[in-house]
Tab-separated table of C-alpha atoms and ligand atoms in Angstrom:
chain	number	residue	atom	x	y	z
A	4	MET	CA	29.094	5.793	7.254
A	5	THR	CA	27.150	3.946	4.579
A	6	MET	CA	24.371	1.686	5.807
A	7	GLY	CA	21.358	0.027	4.454
A	8	PRO	CA	20.481	-3.258	2.782
A	9	THR	CA	23.271	-3.158	0.299
A	10	ALA	CA	25.958	-2.361	2.865
A	11	GLY	CA	24.468	-4.822	5.382
A	12	PRO	CA	23.195	-3.921	8.809
A	13	LEU	CA	25.469	-2.989	11.655
A	14	PRO	CA	25.077	-4.225	15.233
A	15	ALA	CA	23.636	-1.508	17.416
A	16	SER	CA	26.552	-1.808	19.775
A	17	SER	CA	28.904	-0.529	17.140
A	18	MET	CA	27.176	2.875	16.979
A	19	PRO	CA	27.804	5.694	19.383
A	20	ALA	CA	25.389	5.721	22.312
A	21	THR	CA	22.730	8.405	22.109
A	22	SER	CA	20.952	9.995	24.951
A	23	LEU	CA	17.320	9.013	25.354
A	24	ASN	CA	14.838	11.863	25.643
A	25	VAL	CA	12.447	11.722	28.534
A	26	PRO	CA	8.982	11.454	27.199
A	27	SER	CA	6.957	14.576	27.801
A	28	ALA	CA	4.897	14.825	31.091
A	29	SER	CA	1.829	14.577	29.137
A	30	SER	CA	2.957	11.371	27.337
A	31	SER	CA	1.423	8.057	28.284
A	32	LEU	CA	5.003	6.723	28.438
A	33	ASN	CA	6.257	8.266	31.612
A	34	GLY	CA	6.378	4.967	33.364
A	35	LEU	CA	8.695	3.371	30.773
A	36	GLN	CA	11.704	5.647	31.207
A	37	PRO	CA	13.363	3.991	34.208
A	38	PHE	CA	12.851	0.637	32.507
A	39	ILE	CA	14.523	1.875	29.401
A	40	LYS	CA	17.570	3.137	31.346
A	41	ASP	CA	18.125	-0.133	33.201
A	42	CYS	CA	17.961	-2.349	30.214
A	43	PRO	CA	21.168	-3.191	28.352
A	44	HIS	CA	19.452	-2.825	25.053
A	45	GLY	CA	17.883	0.536	25.908
A	46	GLY	CA	14.520	-0.885	26.844
A	47	THR	CA	14.449	-3.688	24.272
A	48	ASN	CA	15.174	-7.201	25.179
A	49	MET	CA	16.485	-8.333	21.814
A	50	ASP	CA	19.472	-8.455	19.514
A	51	LEU	CA	19.533	-5.423	17.258
A	52	ASP	CA	20.940	-4.341	14.006
A	53	LEU	CA	21.243	-0.773	12.795
A	54	VAL	CA	19.859	-0.009	9.266
A	55	LYS	CA	19.212	3.148	7.377
A	56	GLU	CA	16.082	3.711	5.355
A	57	GLY	CA	15.935	6.982	3.466
A	58	THR	CA	17.650	9.310	5.926
A	59	THR	CA	16.355	7.530	8.945
A	60	LEU	CA	18.349	5.238	11.258
A	61	LEU	CA	16.397	2.335	12.622
A	62	GLU	CA	17.382	-0.209	15.206
A	63	VAL	CA	15.720	-3.418	14.049
A	64	PRO	CA	15.740	-7.078	15.193
A	65	ARG	CA	19.122	-8.565	14.223
A	66	SER	CA	18.608	-10.437	10.974
A	67	SER	CA	20.954	-13.335	11.981
A	68	SER	CA	19.160	-13.964	15.311
A	69	TYR	CA	15.634	-14.419	14.180
A	70	THR	CA	15.628	-16.908	11.345
A	71	PHE	CA	13.637	-19.657	9.709
A	72	GLN	CA	15.381	-22.006	7.335
A	73	GLY	CA	18.505	-19.898	7.495
A	74	ARG	CA	16.871	-16.601	6.540
A	75	TYR	CA	15.665	-13.685	8.483
A	76	ALA	CA	11.981	-14.251	9.425
A	77	PRO	CA	10.088	-11.103	10.522
A	78	PHE	CA	7.620	-13.253	12.466
A	79	LYS	CA	10.330	-14.792	14.606
A	80	ALA	CA	11.468	-11.381	15.959
A	81	PRO	CA	10.007	-9.953	19.178
A	82	VAL	CA	9.043	-6.876	17.308
A	83	PHE	CA	7.907	-6.925	13.657
A	84	TYR	CA	10.193	-5.424	10.953
A	85	ASN	CA	10.233	-6.464	7.304
A	86	PRO	CA	13.062	-5.040	5.304
A	87	ARG	CA	11.179	-6.057	2.101
A	88	MET	CA	8.681	-3.227	2.837
A	89	GLU	CA	11.271	-0.509	2.497
A	90	PHE	CA	9.986	0.229	-1.024
A	91	SER	CA	6.474	0.753	0.477
A	92	ARG	CA	7.847	3.027	3.191
A	93	ASP	CA	9.924	5.055	0.666
A	94	LEU	CA	6.790	5.512	-1.539
A	95	SER	CA	4.795	6.465	1.530
A	96	VAL	CA	7.352	9.115	2.502
A	97	MET	CA	7.058	10.521	-1.053
A	98	ALA	CA	3.291	10.452	-1.007
A	99	LEU	CA	3.208	12.234	2.300
A	100	ARG	CA	5.602	14.847	1.118
A	101	VAL	CA	3.324	15.635	-1.874
A	102	PHE	CA	0.315	15.728	0.457
A	103	VAL	CA	1.814	18.091	3.112
A	104	LYS	CA	2.460	20.714	0.392
A	105	GLU	CA	-1.283	21.234	0.108
A	106	ARG	CA	-2.117	21.234	3.808
A	107	LYS	CA	-1.734	23.671	6.680
A	108	PRO	CA	1.045	22.630	9.082
A	109	PRO	CA	1.412	20.945	11.445
A	110	ILE	CA	0.346	17.690	9.847
A	111	SER	CA	-0.847	15.017	12.193
A	112	ILE	CA	-0.250	11.431	11.140
A	113	CYS	CA	-1.306	8.285	12.858
A	114	ASP	CA	0.562	4.949	12.512
A	115	PRO	CA	-1.468	2.769	14.846
A	116	LEU	CA	0.157	-0.562	13.878
A	117	ALA	CA	3.686	0.826	14.110
A	118	GLY	CA	5.957	-2.145	14.861
A	119	LEU	CA	9.317	-0.538	15.707
A	120	GLY	CA	8.085	2.761	14.243
A	121	ALA	CA	9.629	2.442	10.779
A	122	ARG	CA	6.789	4.399	9.108
A	123	GLY	CA	5.872	6.963	11.888
A	124	ILE	CA	9.460	7.760	12.619
A	125	ARG	CA	10.384	8.118	8.993
A	126	TYR	CA	7.406	10.418	8.448
A	127	ALA	CA	8.506	12.621	11.366
A	128	ASN	CA	12.109	12.603	10.245
A	129	GLU	CA	11.875	12.857	6.488
A	130	VAL	CA	8.796	14.972	5.982
A	131	GLN	CA	8.558	18.688	7.022
A	132	ASN	CA	5.950	19.779	9.692
A	133	VAL	CA	4.835	16.313	10.557
A	134	LYS	CA	3.931	14.980	14.077
A	135	SER	CA	3.477	11.226	14.391
A	136	VAL	CA	1.195	9.377	16.725
A	137	MET	CA	2.229	5.732	16.900
A	138	GLY	CA	0.789	2.716	18.533
A	139	ASP	CA	1.232	-1.012	18.831
A	140	LEU	CA	-0.372	-3.680	20.956
A	141	ASN	CA	3.004	-5.404	21.437
A	142	ALA	CA	4.538	-4.096	24.617
A	143	ASP	CA	8.112	-4.885	23.287
A	144	ALA	CA	7.597	-2.529	20.437
A	145	ILE	CA	7.166	0.608	22.562
A	146	PRO	CA	10.651	1.079	23.926
A	147	LEU	CA	12.041	0.310	20.485
A	148	ILE	CA	9.886	2.996	18.884
A	149	LEU	CA	11.077	5.446	21.542
A	150	LYS	CA	14.663	4.426	21.017
A	151	ASN	CA	14.373	4.893	17.286
A	152	ALA	CA	12.692	8.292	17.737
A	153	ASP	CA	15.576	9.397	19.877
A	154	LEU	CA	18.131	8.022	17.454
A	155	ASN	CA	16.755	10.385	14.849
A	156	GLY	CA	16.314	13.338	17.077
A	157	VAL	CA	12.490	13.369	16.569
A	158	SER	CA	11.358	12.475	20.097
A	159	SER	CA	9.509	15.830	20.460
A	160	LYS	CA	7.591	15.121	17.262
A	161	VAL	CA	6.182	11.659	18.282
A	162	GLU	CA	3.724	10.254	20.749
A	163	VAL	CA	3.722	6.547	21.419
A	164	PHE	CA	0.966	4.309	22.838
A	165	GLU	CA	0.789	0.743	23.818
A	166	LYS	CA	-2.727	0.359	22.688
A	167	ASP	CA	-5.117	-1.465	20.392
A	168	ALA	CA	-5.208	0.327	17.014
A	169	ASN	CA	-9.015	0.686	17.010
A	170	LEU	CA	-8.850	2.166	20.468
A	171	LEU	CA	-6.140	4.606	19.582
A	172	LEU	CA	-8.104	5.641	16.456
A	173	ALA	CA	-11.331	5.920	18.332
A	174	GLU	CA	-9.652	8.335	20.726
A	175	SER	CA	-8.889	10.599	17.749
A	176	SER	CA	-12.359	10.489	16.253
A	177	GLU	CA	-13.585	13.692	17.892
A	178	PRO	CA	-13.337	16.854	15.667
A	179	GLY	CA	-10.132	18.659	16.632
A	180	LYS	CA	-8.337	15.392	17.394
A	181	ARG	CA	-8.490	13.814	13.957
A	182	HIS	CA	-5.436	13.120	11.776
A	183	ASP	CA	-4.443	14.344	8.330
A	184	PHE	CA	-2.881	11.078	7.358
A	185	ILE	CA	-3.652	7.582	8.696
A	186	ASP	CA	-1.504	4.623	7.752
A	187	ILE	CA	-3.081	1.197	8.314
A	188	ASP	CA	-0.337	-1.416	7.895
A	189	PRO	CA	-1.531	-4.591	9.504
A	190	PHE	CA	-0.834	-8.286	9.401
A	191	GLY	CA	-3.131	-9.573	6.696
A	192	THR	CA	-6.347	-7.639	6.117
A	193	PRO	CA	-6.951	-3.971	6.954
A	194	VAL	CA	-10.724	-4.444	7.184
A	195	HIS	CA	-10.706	-4.605	11.062
A	196	PHE	CA	-9.435	-1.091	11.251
A	197	LEU	CA	-11.273	0.687	8.464
A	198	SER	CA	-14.270	1.826	10.401
A	199	SER	CA	-12.238	3.601	13.169
A	200	ALA	CA	-9.738	4.894	10.618
A	201	VAL	CA	-12.439	6.568	8.597
A	202	ARG	CA	-13.848	8.249	11.720
A	203	ALA	CA	-10.379	9.504	12.716
A	204	VAL	CA	-9.409	11.122	9.435
A	205	LYS	CA	-9.778	14.781	8.783
A	206	ASN	CA	-11.813	16.049	5.838
A	207	LYS	CA	-9.657	15.817	2.662
A	208	GLY	CA	-7.169	13.672	4.653
A	209	ILE	CA	-5.385	10.590	3.455
A	210	LEU	CA	-6.109	7.040	4.478
A	211	ALA	CA	-3.338	4.772	3.333
A	212	VAL	CA	-4.042	1.036	3.595
A	213	THR	CA	-1.948	-2.191	3.082
A	214	ALA	CA	-3.259	-5.685	2.667
A	215	THR	CA	-1.108	-8.853	2.718
A	216	ASP	CA	-3.995	-11.306	2.630
A	217	THR	CA	-3.509	-11.695	-1.110
A	218	ALA	CA	-4.566	-15.363	-1.172
A	219	PRO	CA	-8.243	-14.571	-0.264
A	220	LEU	CA	-8.268	-11.439	-2.360
A	221	CYS	CA	-6.866	-13.155	-5.405
A	222	GLY	CA	-9.448	-15.930	-5.143
A	223	VAL	CA	-7.311	-18.771	-3.792
A	224	HIS	CA	-9.541	-18.751	-0.727
A	225	PRO	CA	-12.730	-17.094	-2.108
A	226	ARG	CA	-14.860	-17.829	1.020
A	227	ALA	CA	-12.315	-15.870	3.189
A	228	CYS	CA	-12.591	-12.967	0.758
A	229	ILE	CA	-16.367	-13.058	0.918
A	230	ARG	CA	-16.219	-13.160	4.773
A	231	LYS	CA	-13.697	-10.349	5.123
A	232	TYR	CA	-14.576	-8.013	2.264
A	233	ALA	CA	-18.132	-9.082	1.357
A	234	SER	CA	-16.845	-9.362	-2.197
A	235	VAL	CA	-16.437	-12.261	-4.581
A	236	PRO	CA	-12.812	-12.546	-5.975
A	237	LEU	CA	-11.877	-14.006	-9.282
A	238	ARG	CA	-8.991	-16.366	-10.044
A	239	THR	CA	-7.810	-14.973	-13.389
A	240	GLU	CA	-4.503	-13.908	-14.908
A	241	TYR	CA	-5.242	-10.368	-13.644
A	242	CYS	CA	-6.348	-11.490	-10.103
A	243	HIS	CA	-3.923	-9.086	-8.423
A	244	GLU	CA	-5.817	-6.122	-9.974
A	245	THR	CA	-9.129	-7.558	-8.943
A	246	ALA	CA	-7.667	-7.961	-5.503
A	247	LEU	CA	-6.519	-4.337	-5.251
A	248	ARG	CA	-9.915	-3.189	-6.499
A	249	ILE	CA	-11.677	-5.289	-3.872
A	250	MET	CA	-9.479	-3.826	-1.159
A	251	ILE	CA	-10.116	-0.252	-2.371
A	252	GLY	CA	-13.806	-1.003	-2.602
A	253	SER	CA	-13.813	-1.890	1.086
A	254	VAL	CA	-12.323	1.513	1.857
A	255	VAL	CA	-14.838	3.307	-0.477
A	256	MET	CA	-17.845	1.476	1.104
A	257	GLU	CA	-16.680	2.238	4.623
A	258	ALA	CA	-16.236	5.943	3.708
A	259	LEU	CA	-19.692	6.045	2.111
A	260	LYS	CA	-21.235	5.242	5.462
A	261	HIS	CA	-19.808	8.468	6.869
A	262	ASP	CA	-20.733	10.520	3.707
A	263	PHE	CA	-17.119	10.686	2.545
A	264	GLY	CA	-16.301	10.453	-1.093
A	265	THR	CA	-13.099	8.590	-1.978
A	266	GLU	CA	-10.401	9.458	-4.555
A	267	VAL	CA	-7.577	7.005	-5.171
A	268	LEU	CA	-4.348	8.897	-5.354
A	269	LEU	CA	-2.000	5.927	-5.804
A	270	SER	CA	-2.598	2.165	-5.512
A	271	TYR	CA	-0.494	-0.803	-6.517
A	272	SER	CA	0.205	-4.453	-6.126
A	273	VAL	CA	3.879	-5.542	-5.669
A	274	ASP	CA	5.769	-8.337	-4.027
A	275	HIS	CA	3.388	-9.959	-1.377
A	276	TYR	CA	1.077	-6.945	-0.718
A	277	LEU	CA	-1.441	-4.430	-1.991
A	278	ARG	CA	-1.357	-0.753	-1.041
A	279	ALA	CA	-3.702	2.207	-1.670
A	280	PHE	CA	-3.540	5.942	-0.787
A	281	THR	CA	-7.071	7.343	-0.708
A	282	ARG	CA	-8.249	10.888	-0.092
A	283	LEU	CA	-11.505	11.142	1.772
A	284	THR	CA	-13.618	14.249	1.215
A	285	LEU	CA	-16.904	14.956	3.064
A	286	GLY	CA	-20.136	15.371	1.055
A	287	ALA	CA	-23.079	13.166	0.144
A	288	ARG	CA	-22.653	14.102	-3.599
A	289	ARG	CA	-18.999	13.207	-3.485
A	290	GLY	CA	-20.071	9.893	-1.947
A	291	ASP	CA	-22.537	9.291	-4.707
A	292	ARG	CA	-19.786	9.892	-7.328
A	293	ALA	CA	-17.574	7.397	-5.515
A	294	ALA	CA	-20.356	4.915	-5.348
A	295	ALA	CA	-20.880	5.374	-9.122
A	296	ASP	CA	-17.326	4.080	-9.529
A	297	ALA	CA	-18.019	0.915	-7.592
A	298	GLY	CA	-19.419	-2.121	-9.411
A	299	PHE	CA	-18.737	-5.596	-10.682
A	300	LEU	CA	-16.295	-7.144	-13.190
A	301	LEU	CA	-17.578	-9.655	-15.617
A	302	HIS	CA	-15.197	-12.270	-17.079
A	303	CYS	CA	-15.586	-15.099	-19.600
A	304	PRO	CA	-13.174	-17.877	-18.695
A	305	SER	CA	-13.678	-19.455	-22.168
A	306	CYS	CA	-12.559	-16.533	-24.366
A	307	GLY	CA	-11.046	-14.044	-21.881
A	308	TRP	CA	-13.619	-11.296	-22.588
A	309	ARG	CA	-14.116	-8.943	-19.593
A	310	GLU	CA	-16.102	-5.861	-18.776
A	311	LYS	CA	-17.028	-3.627	-15.798
A	312	ILE	CA	-20.697	-2.949	-14.822
A	313	LYS	CA	-22.237	-0.624	-12.347
A	314	LEU	CA	-23.511	-1.815	-8.893
A	315	ASN	CA	-27.162	-1.835	-9.940
A	316	ALA	CA	-26.714	-3.069	-13.541
A	317	ALA	CA	-28.312	-6.233	-14.811
A	318	PHE	CA	-25.979	-8.595	-16.656
A	319	ASP	CA	-26.225	-11.364	-19.220
A	320	PRO	CA	-24.723	-14.511	-17.782
A	321	LYS	CA	-23.869	-15.630	-21.325
A	322	CYS	CA	-20.757	-14.175	-22.944
A	323	SER	CA	-21.581	-11.799	-25.834
A	324	THR	CA	-18.500	-12.955	-27.642
A	325	CYS	CA	-18.431	-16.772	-27.331
A	326	GLY	CA	-21.635	-17.746	-25.560
A	327	GLY	CA	-19.761	-19.191	-22.602
A	328	SER	CA	-20.769	-18.779	-18.938
A	329	VAL	CA	-19.737	-15.398	-17.470
A	330	SER	CA	-18.157	-15.126	-13.998
A	331	ARG	CA	-18.721	-12.053	-11.872
A	332	ALA	CA	-16.361	-10.486	-9.340
A	333	GLY	CA	-17.152	-7.776	-6.800
A	334	PRO	CA	-18.464	-5.478	-5.599
A	335	LEU	CA	-15.164	-3.747	-6.196
A	336	TRP	CA	-13.676	-0.334	-7.170
A	337	CYS	CA	-14.034	0.199	-10.979
A	338	GLY	CA	-12.558	3.712	-11.046
A	339	GLN	CA	-8.982	4.919	-11.684
A	340	LEU	CA	-6.310	3.176	-9.617
A	341	SER	CA	-4.166	6.301	-9.374
A	342	ASP	CA	-4.551	10.031	-9.908
A	343	PRO	CA	-2.369	11.354	-12.797
A	344	SER	CA	-1.739	14.717	-11.178
A	345	PHE	CA	-0.778	13.211	-7.842
A	346	LEU	CA	1.660	10.851	-9.753
A	347	ASP	CA	3.130	13.879	-11.588
A	348	LYS	CA	3.802	15.531	-8.271
A	349	MET	CA	5.363	12.322	-6.916
A	350	LEU	CA	7.596	12.089	-9.948
A	351	ASN	CA	8.852	15.614	-9.197
A	352	GLU	CA	9.871	14.618	-5.655
A	353	ASP	CA	13.539	13.975	-4.940
A	354	ARG	CA	14.097	10.254	-4.332
A	355	SER	CA	17.871	10.172	-4.620
A	356	LEU	CA	18.374	9.341	-0.965
A	357	PHE	CA	16.207	6.248	-1.073
A	358	ASN	CA	17.842	2.793	-1.345
A	359	THR	CA	14.952	1.828	-3.642
A	360	SER	CA	15.258	5.038	-5.863
A	361	ARG	CA	15.825	3.116	-9.100
A	362	ARG	CA	12.867	0.815	-8.512
A	363	ILE	CA	10.684	3.773	-7.593
A	364	GLU	CA	11.584	5.643	-10.811
A	365	LYS	CA	10.643	2.710	-13.022
A	366	PHE	CA	7.559	1.855	-11.030
A	367	LEU	CA	6.172	5.358	-10.963
A	368	ARG	CA	6.645	5.841	-14.678
A	369	ILE	CA	4.759	2.670	-15.579
A	370	VAL	CA	1.959	3.450	-13.045
A	371	ARG	CA	1.699	6.984	-14.548
A	372	GLU	CA	1.368	5.477	-18.052
A	373	GLU	CA	-1.257	2.962	-17.112
A	374	CYS	CA	-3.342	4.915	-14.669
A	375	GLU	CA	-5.970	6.089	-17.257
A	376	MET	CA	-6.215	2.712	-18.941
A	377	PRO	CA	-9.295	0.369	-18.698
A	378	ILE	CA	-9.840	-2.224	-16.039
A	379	SER	CA	-7.843	-5.549	-16.230
A	380	PHE	CA	-4.765	-6.538	-18.235
A	381	TYR	CA	-3.697	-9.217	-20.645
A	382	VAL	CA	-0.709	-11.535	-20.113
A	383	ILE	CA	0.896	-11.889	-23.559
A	384	ASP	CA	2.466	-15.206	-22.778
A	385	ASN	CA	-0.974	-16.735	-21.949
A	386	LEU	CA	-2.649	-15.336	-25.114
A	387	SER	CA	0.301	-16.503	-27.282
A	388	SER	CA	0.202	-20.027	-25.831
A	389	SER	CA	-3.711	-20.194	-26.340
A	390	LEU	CA	-2.955	-19.213	-29.960
A	391	LYS	CA	-0.136	-21.769	-30.165
A	392	ARG	CA	2.275	-18.960	-31.172
A	393	ASP	CA	5.711	-18.067	-30.089
A	394	VAL	CA	5.627	-15.167	-27.502
A	395	PRO	CA	6.345	-11.921	-29.430
A	396	PRO	CA	8.238	-9.078	-27.766
A	397	ILE	CA	5.786	-7.205	-25.583
A	398	LYS	CA	6.857	-3.827	-27.054
A	399	LYS	CA	5.923	-5.025	-30.522
A	400	VAL	CA	2.376	-5.954	-29.445
A	401	ILE	CA	2.053	-2.519	-27.898
A	402	GLU	CA	3.320	-0.860	-31.048
A	403	SER	CA	0.963	-2.884	-33.308
A	404	LEU	CA	-2.038	-2.007	-31.154
A	405	LYS	CA	-1.119	1.669	-31.131
A	406	ALA	CA	-0.724	1.574	-34.930
A	407	LYS	CA	-4.363	0.356	-35.115
A	408	GLY	CA	-5.481	3.416	-33.062
A	409	HIS	CA	-5.757	1.717	-29.687
A	410	LYS	CA	-4.030	2.782	-26.503
A	411	ALA	CA	-1.688	0.217	-25.016
A	412	THR	CA	0.826	0.333	-22.124
A	413	LEU	CA	2.861	-1.932	-19.875
A	414	THR	CA	1.446	-2.513	-16.437
A	415	HIS	CA	3.162	-2.627	-13.034
A	416	PHE	CA	0.964	-5.604	-12.119
A	417	HIS	CA	2.826	-8.121	-14.323
A	418	PRO	CA	6.024	-7.824	-16.287
A	419	LYS	CA	4.679	-9.773	-19.293
A	420	ALA	CA	1.235	-8.033	-19.544
A	421	ILE	CA	-0.296	-5.043	-21.121
A	422	LYS	CA	-3.239	-2.775	-20.518
A	423	THR	CA	-5.110	-1.706	-23.597
A	424	THR	CA	-8.320	-0.153	-24.929
A	425	ALA	CA	-8.317	-2.841	-27.596
A	426	PRO	CA	-10.775	-5.814	-27.463
A	427	ILE	CA	-9.132	-9.186	-26.916
A	428	SER	CA	-9.802	-10.103	-30.546
A	429	ASP	CA	-7.579	-7.273	-31.645
A	430	ILE	CA	-4.839	-8.260	-29.232
A	431	LYS	CA	-4.970	-11.798	-30.628
A	432	SER	CA	-4.692	-10.437	-34.181
A	433	ALA	CA	-1.743	-8.324	-33.162
A	434	ILE	CA	0.065	-11.340	-31.822
A	435	ARG	CA	-0.740	-13.404	-34.958
A	436	GLY	CA	0.600	-10.567	-37.111
A	437	ILE	CA	3.964	-10.302	-35.464
B	269	LIG	C1	2.753	-5.501	9.703
B	269	LIG	S1	3.268	-4.998	11.279
B	269	LIG	C2	3.529	-3.270	11.118
B	269	LIG	C3	4.863	-2.977	10.428
B	269	LIG	C4	5.212	-1.517	10.453
B	269	LIG	N1	4.146	-0.647	10.006
B	269	LIG	C5	6.445	-1.277	9.542
B	269	LIG	O1	6.342	-0.694	8.437
B	269	LIG	O2	7.574	-1.722	9.909
B	269	LIG	C6	1.751	-4.957	12.157
B	269	LIG	C7	1.934	-4.526	13.611
B	269	LIG	O3	0.588	-4.391	14.160
B	269	LIG	C8	0.669	-4.805	15.570
B	269	LIG	N2	-0.699	-5.119	15.896
B	269	LIG	C9	-1.417	-6.277	15.577
B	269	LIG	N3	-2.652	-6.193	15.997
B	269	LIG	C10	-2.747	-4.968	16.604
B	269	LIG	C11	-3.822	-4.209	17.158
B	269	LIG	N4	-5.063	-4.710	17.237
B	269	LIG	N5	-3.614	-2.970	17.664
B	269	LIG	C12	-2.269	-2.433	17.623
B	269	LIG	N6	-1.302	-3.048	17.086
B	269	LIG	C13	-1.472	-4.277	16.565
B	269	LIG	C14	1.748	-5.899	15.610
B	269	LIG	O4	2.281	-6.049	16.917
B	269	LIG	C15	2.719	-5.433	14.503
B	269	LIG	O5	3.791	-4.697	15.055
B	270	LIG	ZN1	-16.518	-15.705	-23.989
């Protein structure tokens, strides 16, 4: 049977009934089993659809029952599920598949803000040698996670807790109980969970983080960004990159407190959210190296000049190009946004079974191209309009810059923007010359 977003979800009742595994005696869920059996929805008091993400079946809140202005609204549902995040979950499955190849099994993952278990269950089902610990504070989520685990035959690979995420992570912070991969996928900002996540991750483990509070991070609400991230955002054409760098910076700073150095394996900004996969490795020197990649971004609103500076560097508040007043964003991450060798491995992973495979293909190729490019990007439409020129084809701008000896690529951040090693004056000349 074909299912998934293109085929449309099926009501759960149209699927064959499956037996529900009894949680293990050691599980915290013993008390839930009788409740699940007695309930017509298998322990969930809501209308459900059945969808397929990757090779995983998921019972999710029925899209026609929880709506706002005629459309499915995840926040109206008793348990959170956002189909728009399937791309994020597909990429996460791929990143975890790459990661497990370099670790000794079994791989322990923790999804402490699990919702109905879409991430934790997919990891257990679609990645070899993985055990998932999932948690959610919403009591309605727990039976649905269990039901979804059973539906995919992975009940023996999961543990589920109705618990605050910080508490669940704190309980894994002892050596021997830590996780190889922790996925922080909250409502809004991840900052409330970073301290306990860093304590609960194993050496050389992965901490994956999502942020959906893009308005503060992009400088629409700068005071909220300063409060949450202790960082000043900047409202520029490349604000989504600054936002991502501020979010990564908050992970790096938290890791430094525990003598962890941070490498960014993959990070991106798409749709309404930011996401980063970071590898934390113990060692004060590694920490020093990560700290050396933290800094500030200087930007001249008058002429568009921009430059990164180190955390402890002095700066001239006057633009060296036009003499205008320079704005400063940060502290933020100024290092690479993705690791080329990690991306090469992701590109080698099979993605044919994902509903988002075509998008993943295009996305990974652009991210691979741009990952060694300098900080920030230029929106060609904006530059053309400031020069009162027609907008040239973006590929021609890239070719022209390359012909002058610069590097230039597309960027996943914006369909009409480029990243380049060229100064802004050369980009303007290229536009004028086309
Ligand atoms: C964005 S949703 C998670 C979505 C899920 N990861 C997915 O991909 O479908 C955030 C979840 O965190 C839960 N939550 C919010 N605050 C929490 C807390 N302090 N501890 C545990 N769970 C929490 C919410 O009930 C919600 O299910
Ligand atoms: Zn200037």
